[in-house]
XYZ file of C-alpha atoms in Angstrom:
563
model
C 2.847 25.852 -21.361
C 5.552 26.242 -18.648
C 4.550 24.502 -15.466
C 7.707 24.834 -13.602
C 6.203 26.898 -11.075
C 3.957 24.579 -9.988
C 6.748 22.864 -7.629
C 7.834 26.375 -6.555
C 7.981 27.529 -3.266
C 4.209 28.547 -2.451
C 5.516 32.053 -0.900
C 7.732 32.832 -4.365
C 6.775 35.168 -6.895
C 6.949 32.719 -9.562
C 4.724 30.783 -7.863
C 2.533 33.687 -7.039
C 2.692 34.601 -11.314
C 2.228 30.479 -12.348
C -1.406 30.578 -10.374
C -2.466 33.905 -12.172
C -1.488 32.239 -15.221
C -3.102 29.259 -14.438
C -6.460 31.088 -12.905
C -6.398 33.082 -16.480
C -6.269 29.825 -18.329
C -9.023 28.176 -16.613
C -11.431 31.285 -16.665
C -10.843 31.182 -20.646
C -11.682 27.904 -21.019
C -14.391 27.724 -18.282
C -18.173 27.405 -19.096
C -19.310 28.907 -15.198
C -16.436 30.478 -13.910
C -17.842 30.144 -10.543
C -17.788 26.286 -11.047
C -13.900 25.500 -11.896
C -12.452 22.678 -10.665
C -9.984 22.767 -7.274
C -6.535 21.528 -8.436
C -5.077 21.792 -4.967
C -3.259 18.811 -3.231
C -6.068 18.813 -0.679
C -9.407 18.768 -3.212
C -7.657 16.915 -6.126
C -10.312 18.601 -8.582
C -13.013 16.929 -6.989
C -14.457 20.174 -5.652
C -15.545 23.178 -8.003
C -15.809 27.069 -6.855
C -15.212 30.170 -8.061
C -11.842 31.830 -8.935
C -11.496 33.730 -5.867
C -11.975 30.717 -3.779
C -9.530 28.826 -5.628
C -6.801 31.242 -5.227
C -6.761 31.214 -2.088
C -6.790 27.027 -1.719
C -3.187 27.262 -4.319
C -1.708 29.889 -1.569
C -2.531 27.931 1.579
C -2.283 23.689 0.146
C 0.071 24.307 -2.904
C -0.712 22.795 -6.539
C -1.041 18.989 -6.568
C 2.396 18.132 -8.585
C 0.836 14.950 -10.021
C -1.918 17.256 -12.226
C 0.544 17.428 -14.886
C -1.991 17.874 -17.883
C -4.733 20.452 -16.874
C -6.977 18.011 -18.468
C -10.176 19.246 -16.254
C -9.544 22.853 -16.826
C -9.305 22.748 -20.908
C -6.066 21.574 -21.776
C -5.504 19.207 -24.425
C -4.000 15.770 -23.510
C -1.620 14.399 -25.610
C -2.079 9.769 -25.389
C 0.374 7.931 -26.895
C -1.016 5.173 -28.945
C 0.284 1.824 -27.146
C -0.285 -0.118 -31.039
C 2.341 2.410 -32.320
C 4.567 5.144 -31.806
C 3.145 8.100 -33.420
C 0.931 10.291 -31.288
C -2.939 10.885 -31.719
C -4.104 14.458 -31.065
C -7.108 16.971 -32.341
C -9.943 17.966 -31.208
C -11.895 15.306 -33.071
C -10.448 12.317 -31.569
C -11.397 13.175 -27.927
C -8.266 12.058 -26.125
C -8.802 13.675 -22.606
C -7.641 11.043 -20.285
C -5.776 11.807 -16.728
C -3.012 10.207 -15.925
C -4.294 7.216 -13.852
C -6.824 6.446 -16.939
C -3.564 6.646 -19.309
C -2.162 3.952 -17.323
C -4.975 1.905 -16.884
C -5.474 1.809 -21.029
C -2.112 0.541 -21.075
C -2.195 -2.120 -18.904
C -5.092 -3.206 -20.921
C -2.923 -3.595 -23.811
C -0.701 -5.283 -22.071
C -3.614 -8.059 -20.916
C -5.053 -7.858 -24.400
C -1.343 -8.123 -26.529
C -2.114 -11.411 -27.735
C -5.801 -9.934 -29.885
C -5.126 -6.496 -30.778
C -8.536 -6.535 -32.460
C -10.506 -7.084 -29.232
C -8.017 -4.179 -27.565
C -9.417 -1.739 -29.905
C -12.654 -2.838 -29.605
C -12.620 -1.880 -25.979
C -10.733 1.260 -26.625
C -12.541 2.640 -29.025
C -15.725 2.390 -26.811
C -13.923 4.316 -23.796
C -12.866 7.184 -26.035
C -16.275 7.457 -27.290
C -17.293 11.238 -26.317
C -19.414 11.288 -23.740
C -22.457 12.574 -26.197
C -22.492 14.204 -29.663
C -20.133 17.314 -29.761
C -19.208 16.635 -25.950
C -15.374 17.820 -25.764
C -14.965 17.614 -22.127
C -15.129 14.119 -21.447
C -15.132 10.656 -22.641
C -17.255 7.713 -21.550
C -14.057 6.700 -19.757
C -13.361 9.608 -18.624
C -16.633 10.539 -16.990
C -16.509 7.139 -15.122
C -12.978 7.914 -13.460
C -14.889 10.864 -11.919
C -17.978 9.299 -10.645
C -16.064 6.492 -9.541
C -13.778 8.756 -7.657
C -16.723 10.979 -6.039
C -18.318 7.573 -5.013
C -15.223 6.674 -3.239
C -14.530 10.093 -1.650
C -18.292 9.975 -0.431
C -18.778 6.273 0.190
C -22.149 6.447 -1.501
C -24.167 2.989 -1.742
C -23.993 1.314 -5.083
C -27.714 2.041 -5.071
C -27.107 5.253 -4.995
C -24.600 5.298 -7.642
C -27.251 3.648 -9.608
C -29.974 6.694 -9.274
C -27.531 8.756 -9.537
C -26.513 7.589 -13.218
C -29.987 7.078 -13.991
C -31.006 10.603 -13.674
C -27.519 12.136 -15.231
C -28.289 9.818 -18.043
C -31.887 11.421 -18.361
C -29.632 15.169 -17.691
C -27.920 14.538 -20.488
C -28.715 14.694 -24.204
C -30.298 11.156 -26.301
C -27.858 8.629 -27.140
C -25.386 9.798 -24.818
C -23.048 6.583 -23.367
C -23.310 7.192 -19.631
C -24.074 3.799 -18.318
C -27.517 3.846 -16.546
C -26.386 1.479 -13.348
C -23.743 0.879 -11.471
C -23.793 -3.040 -12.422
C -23.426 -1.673 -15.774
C -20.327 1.264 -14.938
C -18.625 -1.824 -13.634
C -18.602 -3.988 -16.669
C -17.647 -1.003 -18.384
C -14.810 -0.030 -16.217
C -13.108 -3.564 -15.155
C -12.598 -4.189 -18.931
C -9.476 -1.905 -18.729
C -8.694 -3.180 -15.180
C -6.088 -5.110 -13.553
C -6.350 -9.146 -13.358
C -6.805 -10.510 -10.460
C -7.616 -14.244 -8.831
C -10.244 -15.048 -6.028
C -8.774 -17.919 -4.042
C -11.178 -19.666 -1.558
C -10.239 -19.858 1.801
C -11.271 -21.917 5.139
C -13.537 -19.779 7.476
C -11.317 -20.308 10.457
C -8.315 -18.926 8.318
C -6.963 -22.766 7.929
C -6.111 -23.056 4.319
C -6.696 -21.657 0.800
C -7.699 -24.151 -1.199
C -4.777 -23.819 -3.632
C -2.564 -26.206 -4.627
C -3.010 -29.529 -3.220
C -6.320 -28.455 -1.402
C -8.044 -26.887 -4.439
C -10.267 -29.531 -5.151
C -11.674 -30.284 -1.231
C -14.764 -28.802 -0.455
C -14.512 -29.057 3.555
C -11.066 -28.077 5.183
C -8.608 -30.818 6.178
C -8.047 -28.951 9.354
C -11.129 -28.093 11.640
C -13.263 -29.655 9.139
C -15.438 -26.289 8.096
C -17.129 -26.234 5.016
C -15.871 -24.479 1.925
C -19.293 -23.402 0.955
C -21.179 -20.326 2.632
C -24.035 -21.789 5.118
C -27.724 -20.377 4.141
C -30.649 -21.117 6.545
C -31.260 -23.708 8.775
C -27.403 -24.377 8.214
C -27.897 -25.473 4.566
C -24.725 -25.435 2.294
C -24.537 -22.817 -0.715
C -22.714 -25.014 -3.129
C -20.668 -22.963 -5.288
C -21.262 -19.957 -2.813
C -17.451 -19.546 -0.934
C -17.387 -18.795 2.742
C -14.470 -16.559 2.355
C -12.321 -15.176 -0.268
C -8.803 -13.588 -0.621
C -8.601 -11.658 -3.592
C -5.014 -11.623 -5.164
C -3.349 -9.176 -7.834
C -0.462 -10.889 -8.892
C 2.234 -8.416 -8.769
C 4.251 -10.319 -11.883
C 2.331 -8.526 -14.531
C 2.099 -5.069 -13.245
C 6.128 -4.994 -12.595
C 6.253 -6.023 -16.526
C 4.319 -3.000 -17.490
C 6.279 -0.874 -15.180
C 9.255 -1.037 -17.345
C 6.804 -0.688 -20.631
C 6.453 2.630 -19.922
C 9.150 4.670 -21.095
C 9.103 7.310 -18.762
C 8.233 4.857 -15.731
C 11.497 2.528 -16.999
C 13.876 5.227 -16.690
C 13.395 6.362 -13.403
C 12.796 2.439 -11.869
C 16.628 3.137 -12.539
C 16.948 6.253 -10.178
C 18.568 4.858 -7.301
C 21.355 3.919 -9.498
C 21.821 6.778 -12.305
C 20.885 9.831 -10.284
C 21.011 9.274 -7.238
C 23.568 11.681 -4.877
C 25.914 9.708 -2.429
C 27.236 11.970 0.238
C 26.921 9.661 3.021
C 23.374 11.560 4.266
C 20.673 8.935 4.183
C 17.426 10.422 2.372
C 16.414 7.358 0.500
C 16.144 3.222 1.078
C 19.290 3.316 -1.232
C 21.477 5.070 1.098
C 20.633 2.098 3.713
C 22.720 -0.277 5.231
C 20.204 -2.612 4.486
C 20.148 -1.948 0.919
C 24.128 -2.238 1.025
C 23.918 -5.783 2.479
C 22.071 -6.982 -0.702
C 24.705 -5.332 -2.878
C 27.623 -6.906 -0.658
C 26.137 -10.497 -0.638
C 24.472 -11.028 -4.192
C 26.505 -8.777 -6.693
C 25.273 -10.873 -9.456
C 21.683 -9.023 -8.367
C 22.903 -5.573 -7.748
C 24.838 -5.794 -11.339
C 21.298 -5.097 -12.958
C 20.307 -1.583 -11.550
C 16.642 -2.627 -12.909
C 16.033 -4.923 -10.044
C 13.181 -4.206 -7.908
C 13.602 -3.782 -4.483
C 9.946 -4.408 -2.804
C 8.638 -3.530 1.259
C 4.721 -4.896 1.832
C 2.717 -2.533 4.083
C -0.512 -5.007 5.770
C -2.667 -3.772 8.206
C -6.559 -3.960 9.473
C -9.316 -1.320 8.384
C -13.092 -0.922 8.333
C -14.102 -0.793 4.697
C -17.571 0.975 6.255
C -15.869 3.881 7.903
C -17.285 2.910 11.434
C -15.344 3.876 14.400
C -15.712 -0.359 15.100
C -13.214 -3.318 15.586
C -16.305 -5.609 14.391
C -15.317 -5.840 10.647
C -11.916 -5.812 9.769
C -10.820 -6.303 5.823
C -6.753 -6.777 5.701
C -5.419 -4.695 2.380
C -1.311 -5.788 1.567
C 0.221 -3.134 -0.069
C 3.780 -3.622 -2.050
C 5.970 -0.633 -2.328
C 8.960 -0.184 -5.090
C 12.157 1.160 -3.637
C 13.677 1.680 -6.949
C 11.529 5.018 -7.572
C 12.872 8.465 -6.561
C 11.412 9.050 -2.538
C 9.013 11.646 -4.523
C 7.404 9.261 -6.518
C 7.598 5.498 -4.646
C 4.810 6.237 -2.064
C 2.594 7.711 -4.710
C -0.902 5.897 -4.865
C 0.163 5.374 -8.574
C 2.777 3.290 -7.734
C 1.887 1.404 -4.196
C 0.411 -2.120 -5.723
C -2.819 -3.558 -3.684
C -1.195 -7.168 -4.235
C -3.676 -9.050 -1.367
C -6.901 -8.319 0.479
C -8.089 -10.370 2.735
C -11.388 -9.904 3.067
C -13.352 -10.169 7.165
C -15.301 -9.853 8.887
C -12.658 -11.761 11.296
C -9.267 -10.259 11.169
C -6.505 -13.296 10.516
C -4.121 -12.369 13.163
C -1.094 -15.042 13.436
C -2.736 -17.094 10.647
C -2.168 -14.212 8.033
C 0.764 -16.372 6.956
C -1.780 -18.386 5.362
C -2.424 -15.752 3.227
C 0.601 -14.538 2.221
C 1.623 -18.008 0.653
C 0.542 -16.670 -3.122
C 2.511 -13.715 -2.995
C 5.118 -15.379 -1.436
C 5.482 -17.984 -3.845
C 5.898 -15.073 -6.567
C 8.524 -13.607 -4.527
C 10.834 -16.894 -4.090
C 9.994 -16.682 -8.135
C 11.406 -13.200 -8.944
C 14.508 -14.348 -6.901
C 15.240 -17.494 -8.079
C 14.544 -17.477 -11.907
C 13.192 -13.701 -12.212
C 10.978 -13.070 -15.121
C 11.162 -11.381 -19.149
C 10.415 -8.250 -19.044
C 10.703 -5.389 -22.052
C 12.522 -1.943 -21.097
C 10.348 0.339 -23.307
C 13.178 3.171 -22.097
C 16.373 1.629 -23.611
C 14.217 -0.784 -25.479
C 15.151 -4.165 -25.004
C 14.350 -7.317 -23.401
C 15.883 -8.272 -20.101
C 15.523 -10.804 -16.886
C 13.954 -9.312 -13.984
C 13.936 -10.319 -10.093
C 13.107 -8.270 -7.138
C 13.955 -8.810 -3.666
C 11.731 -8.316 -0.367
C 13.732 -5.960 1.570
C 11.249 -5.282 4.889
C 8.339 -5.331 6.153
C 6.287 -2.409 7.558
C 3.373 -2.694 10.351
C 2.445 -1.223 13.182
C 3.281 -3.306 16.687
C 0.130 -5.673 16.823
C 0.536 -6.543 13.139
C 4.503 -6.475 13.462
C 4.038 -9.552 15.567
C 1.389 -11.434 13.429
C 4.286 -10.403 9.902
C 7.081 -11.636 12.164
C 5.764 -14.726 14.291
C 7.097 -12.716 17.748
C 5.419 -11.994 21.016
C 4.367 -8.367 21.357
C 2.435 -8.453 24.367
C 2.710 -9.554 27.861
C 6.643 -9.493 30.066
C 8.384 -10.667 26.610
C 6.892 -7.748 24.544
C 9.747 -6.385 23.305
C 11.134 -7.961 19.972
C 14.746 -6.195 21.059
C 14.899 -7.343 24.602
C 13.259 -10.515 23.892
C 13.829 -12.946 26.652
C 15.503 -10.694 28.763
C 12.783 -8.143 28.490
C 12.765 -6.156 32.435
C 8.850 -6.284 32.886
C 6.564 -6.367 36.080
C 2.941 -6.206 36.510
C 1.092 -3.136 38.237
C -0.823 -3.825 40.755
C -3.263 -0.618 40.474
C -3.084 0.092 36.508
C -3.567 -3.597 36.197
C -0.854 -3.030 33.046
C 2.809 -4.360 32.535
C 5.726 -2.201 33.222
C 8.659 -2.309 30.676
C 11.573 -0.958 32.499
C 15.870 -1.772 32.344
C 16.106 1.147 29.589
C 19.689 2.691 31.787
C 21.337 -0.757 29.940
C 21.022 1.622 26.582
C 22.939 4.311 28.272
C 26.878 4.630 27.928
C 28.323 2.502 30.322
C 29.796 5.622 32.404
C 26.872 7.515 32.304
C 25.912 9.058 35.523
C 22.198 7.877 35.390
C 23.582 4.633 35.920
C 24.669 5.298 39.591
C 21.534 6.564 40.310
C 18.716 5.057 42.602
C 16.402 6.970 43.898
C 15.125 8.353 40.457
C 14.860 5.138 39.426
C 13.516 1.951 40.847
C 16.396 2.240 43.587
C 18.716 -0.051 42.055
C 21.793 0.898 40.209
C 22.256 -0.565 36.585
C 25.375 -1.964 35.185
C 23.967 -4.827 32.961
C 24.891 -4.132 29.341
C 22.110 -3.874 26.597
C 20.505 -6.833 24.801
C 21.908 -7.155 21.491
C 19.261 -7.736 18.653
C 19.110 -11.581 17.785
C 20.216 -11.408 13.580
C 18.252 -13.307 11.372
C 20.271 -16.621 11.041
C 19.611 -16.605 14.848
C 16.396 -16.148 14.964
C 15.760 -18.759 12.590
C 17.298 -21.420 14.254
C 14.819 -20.453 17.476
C 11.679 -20.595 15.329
C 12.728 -23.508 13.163
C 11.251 -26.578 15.534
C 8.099 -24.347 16.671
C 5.481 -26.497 15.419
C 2.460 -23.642 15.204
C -1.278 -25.239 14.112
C -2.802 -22.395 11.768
C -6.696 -21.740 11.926
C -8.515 -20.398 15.017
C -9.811 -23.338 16.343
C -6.309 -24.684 16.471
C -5.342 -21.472 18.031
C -8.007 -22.121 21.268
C -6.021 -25.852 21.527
C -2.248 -24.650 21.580
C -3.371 -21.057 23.627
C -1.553 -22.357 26.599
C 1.762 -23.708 24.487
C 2.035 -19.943 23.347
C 1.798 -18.651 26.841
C 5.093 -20.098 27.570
C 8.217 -18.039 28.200
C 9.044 -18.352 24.905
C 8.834 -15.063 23.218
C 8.273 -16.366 19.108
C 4.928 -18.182 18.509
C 5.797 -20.064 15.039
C 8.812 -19.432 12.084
C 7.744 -16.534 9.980
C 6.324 -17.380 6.077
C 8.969 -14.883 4.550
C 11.867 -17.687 6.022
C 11.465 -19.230 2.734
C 12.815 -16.466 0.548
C 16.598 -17.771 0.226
C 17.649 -14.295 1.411
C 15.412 -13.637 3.924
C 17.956 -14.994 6.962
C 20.322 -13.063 6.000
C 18.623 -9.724 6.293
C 19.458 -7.014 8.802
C 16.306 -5.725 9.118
C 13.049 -7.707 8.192
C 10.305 -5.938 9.780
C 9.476 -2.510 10.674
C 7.330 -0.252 12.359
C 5.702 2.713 10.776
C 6.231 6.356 11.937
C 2.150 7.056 11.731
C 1.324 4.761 14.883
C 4.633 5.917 16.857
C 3.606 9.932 16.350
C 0.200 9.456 16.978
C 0.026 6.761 19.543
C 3.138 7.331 21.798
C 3.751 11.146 21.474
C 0.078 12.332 22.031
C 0.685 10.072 25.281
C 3.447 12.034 25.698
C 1.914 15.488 25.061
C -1.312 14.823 26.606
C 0.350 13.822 30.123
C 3.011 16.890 30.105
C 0.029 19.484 29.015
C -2.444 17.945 31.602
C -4.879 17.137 28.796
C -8.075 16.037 30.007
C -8.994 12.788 28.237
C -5.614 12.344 27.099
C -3.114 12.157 30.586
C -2.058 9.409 31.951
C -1.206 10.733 35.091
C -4.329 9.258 36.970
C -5.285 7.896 40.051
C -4.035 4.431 39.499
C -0.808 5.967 38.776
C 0.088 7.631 41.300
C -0.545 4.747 43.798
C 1.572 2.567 41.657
């Protein structure tokens, strides 16, 4: 069936003639066609309506362009086999996986190479239909979509449990719903990713990894590994806090296992158009300064070139600061810009579960996947190219960084508040307090200016000086290194309360940043960066709100105008 249309332009009449087509199709194979699924970008086929209804959500949000097999709307999918090359279709073997469930039974054949047998086992229970002469959905299947509905909805896990128990009574005798959530879970983590639960000190210290694995109270502040019950009583065996890690080694393997995957991991390099107009990481100068200064790396087009996202949410969807649970988020460069910030492809590698955000100590943290990094550099790792089908020896390098301000400073070691806020400027940041607002003032921005231009001259617009000092050049990484290098930084809070005054020096760096030991990491033009999201939302509603007069949102207020 052609599906070209679906990445048409929404006001074309192909467009207009692929979501008939589509509509027709779905109404064919619908049993209520006033309950067909929304395959929108905005519902994701998590909603259902009627035809009308539906129509009218293609015009106005487009067709989501990652639905590539109308699997919820009667089209057969077609699974490749990952024990051989020959597909499996028919309508007796019940293959009706989406895409994220295809992947997810191939990286369980990835974890589960070594005993085919036990592989099978567990696939041949997910592709169980969901109950006798059910050809909608699978056991696996039908848990992606709960699953997803429970997310969307945040519903408690108790919940989710009545919830299955009553569809399971819905639904015909010897069907294989699960009837609890304990028992969806079992079901579902079998064809999950691996992942390792490191302990870590309550005061963000250590993790008790490495030479601290086998303590049981931290060599630092001297906290207890072990949660306290009542009356202060230890939980042995119970951890006070836990950093869950998904090591990102494995999951880059089975990138390249997948055929279609492997060949466009090579898309920077093979299809890519150079015209000097920069629409991609690729077309970088950043990206260019790897190539320049370690050929022997940019020889092998099927290096990865990484960025880690981190930043602090509330996992109960409370407008709060109370709980804060720290999700680091790896991003491949070496995708096509329409594909490498896909949720399919952005890798949950740490997170670093709260209540208490880490702040500076998240360094601590990092130390796993930073080990793996300084790994994929220096050695790299086998990996099999399912596209051009051999083996070959893959490394990755960490090319940035991306946070917004607060966490830029926690990522980079620098000050980002107080008169030395700016990581530019640094020490010769122009700041003064004021005295109404009660806020610093960042001024000294006529340095950025050409140095004819008129504004320059000026006074009384300004702060009734003229300005002929040039502008701060950005410190590179070599020198920033050597600034940080002696900093001798104590990591865990209570530490933090005993050195609070040592940080409120005029130094503007509070310790060497964790990413200093990747080889390459000096030598970087750029190693950490802020995202667009806070700057649009944060400093132009500012903007906005004070040029409209917005109530609520202006700053032009009393305290203002007598500064």
């Amino acid at each position: 069936m052609d599906k070209a249309w679906m990445s048409k332009n929404g006001l074309s009449h192909e467009y207009e003639a692929g979501v008939e087509s589509f509509l027709q199709f779905a109404m064919q194979n619908a049993n209520d066609p006033n309950e067909i699924p929304f395959p929108c970008t905005r519902c994701g086929n998590l909603q259902m309506k009627d035809v009308r209804t539906i129509r009218a959500h293609l015009c106005c949000n487009g067709m989501d362009l990652t639905y590539h097999t109308w699997i919820w709307h009667g089209e057969r999918s077609t699974v490749k086999n990952p024990m051989n090359d020959s597909d499996q279709v028919g309508p007796d073997e019940h293959k009706y996986f989406a895409e994220e469930t295809i992947d997810m039974v191939h990286d369980a054949y990835d974890s589960y190479a070594e005993n085919p047998s036990q592989f099978h086992k567990i696939l041949e229970d997910a592709e169980k239909p969901l109950y006798s002469g059910c050809t909608k959905f699978t056991k696996l299947t039908a848990l992606v979509k709960l699953f997803n509905l429970k997310a969307k909805y945040s519903w408690s896990d108790k919940s989710f449990t009545d919830l299955l128990s009553l569809l399971g009574e819905m639904l015909p005798d010897h069907n294989e719903l699960p009837l609890s959530y304990y028992d969806a879970k079992k079901s579902f983590s079998a064809l999950g990713m691996n992942y390792v639960k490191i302990h870590a000190c309550p005061n963000d210290c250590i993790l008790y990894r490495k030479e601290f694995e086998d303590l049981s109270n931290c060599p630092i502040c001297g906290m207890s590994r072990w949660k306290l019950g009542n009356n202060s009583v230890v939980n042995e065996g119970i951890p006070a806090k836990v950093l869950w890690y998904f090591p990102p080694i494995p999951r880059f393997q089975r990138l390249f296992r997948n055929k279609e995957v492997s060949k466009e991991l090579t898309w920077h390099a093979d299809k890519r158009i150079c015209d000097g107009y920069l629409r991609h990481p690729a077309d970088s100068p950043a990206w260019k300064v790897v190539d320049q200064k370690w050929p022997d790396f940019a020889s092998e087009s099927r290096n990865l070139r990484l960025a880690i996202s981190a930043d602090g949410i509330n996992p109960h969807s409370l407008m709060s600061s109370a709980y804060s649970c720290w999700p680091v988020v790896m991003i491949t460069y070496n995708l096509p810009p329409w594909l490498c910030m896909k949720r399919k492809f952005m890798m949950l590698s740490l997170l670093i579960y709260g209540p208490k955000q880490p702040g500076n100590d998240i360094y601590v943290y990092l130390a796993p996947l930073v080990d793996e990094l300084k790994c994929l550099w220096e050695i790299g790792v086998d990996a099999y190219d399912a596209y051009r089908k051999e083996y070959f020896s893959l490394r990755a390098v960490l090319l940035w960084t991306i946070n917004d301000f607060p966490a830029y400073g926690n990522m980079s070691g620098c000050v980002v508040k107080g008169y030395q806020a700016c990581p530019i400027c640094g020490e010769e940041t122009y700041s003064t307090r004021l005295k109404h607002s009660r806020k610093i003032l960042y001024i000294g921005h006529r340095r950025f200016l050409p140095r004819n231009h008129p504004y320059r001259r000026q006074k009384k617009a300004f702060n009734g000086k003229q300005e002929f000092n040039p502008a701060p050049k950005p410190l590179t990484g070599l020198e920033v290194l050597e600034r940080v290098d002696k900093i001798n930084y104590r990591s865990g809070k209570m530490s933090g309360k005993l050195q609070r005054e040592e940080l409120e020096t005029k130094s503007c760096w509070k310790r060497k940043s964790i990413f200093f030991e990747l080889e390459y990491w000096k030598h970087l033009h750029v190693r950490h960066v802020l995202d667009a999201m806070h700057i649009e939302k944060n400093v132009c509603e500012s903007l906005i709100g004070t040029l409209l007069n917005v109530p609520g949102k202006t700053k032009d207020g009393v305290a203002a105008r007598l500064d």
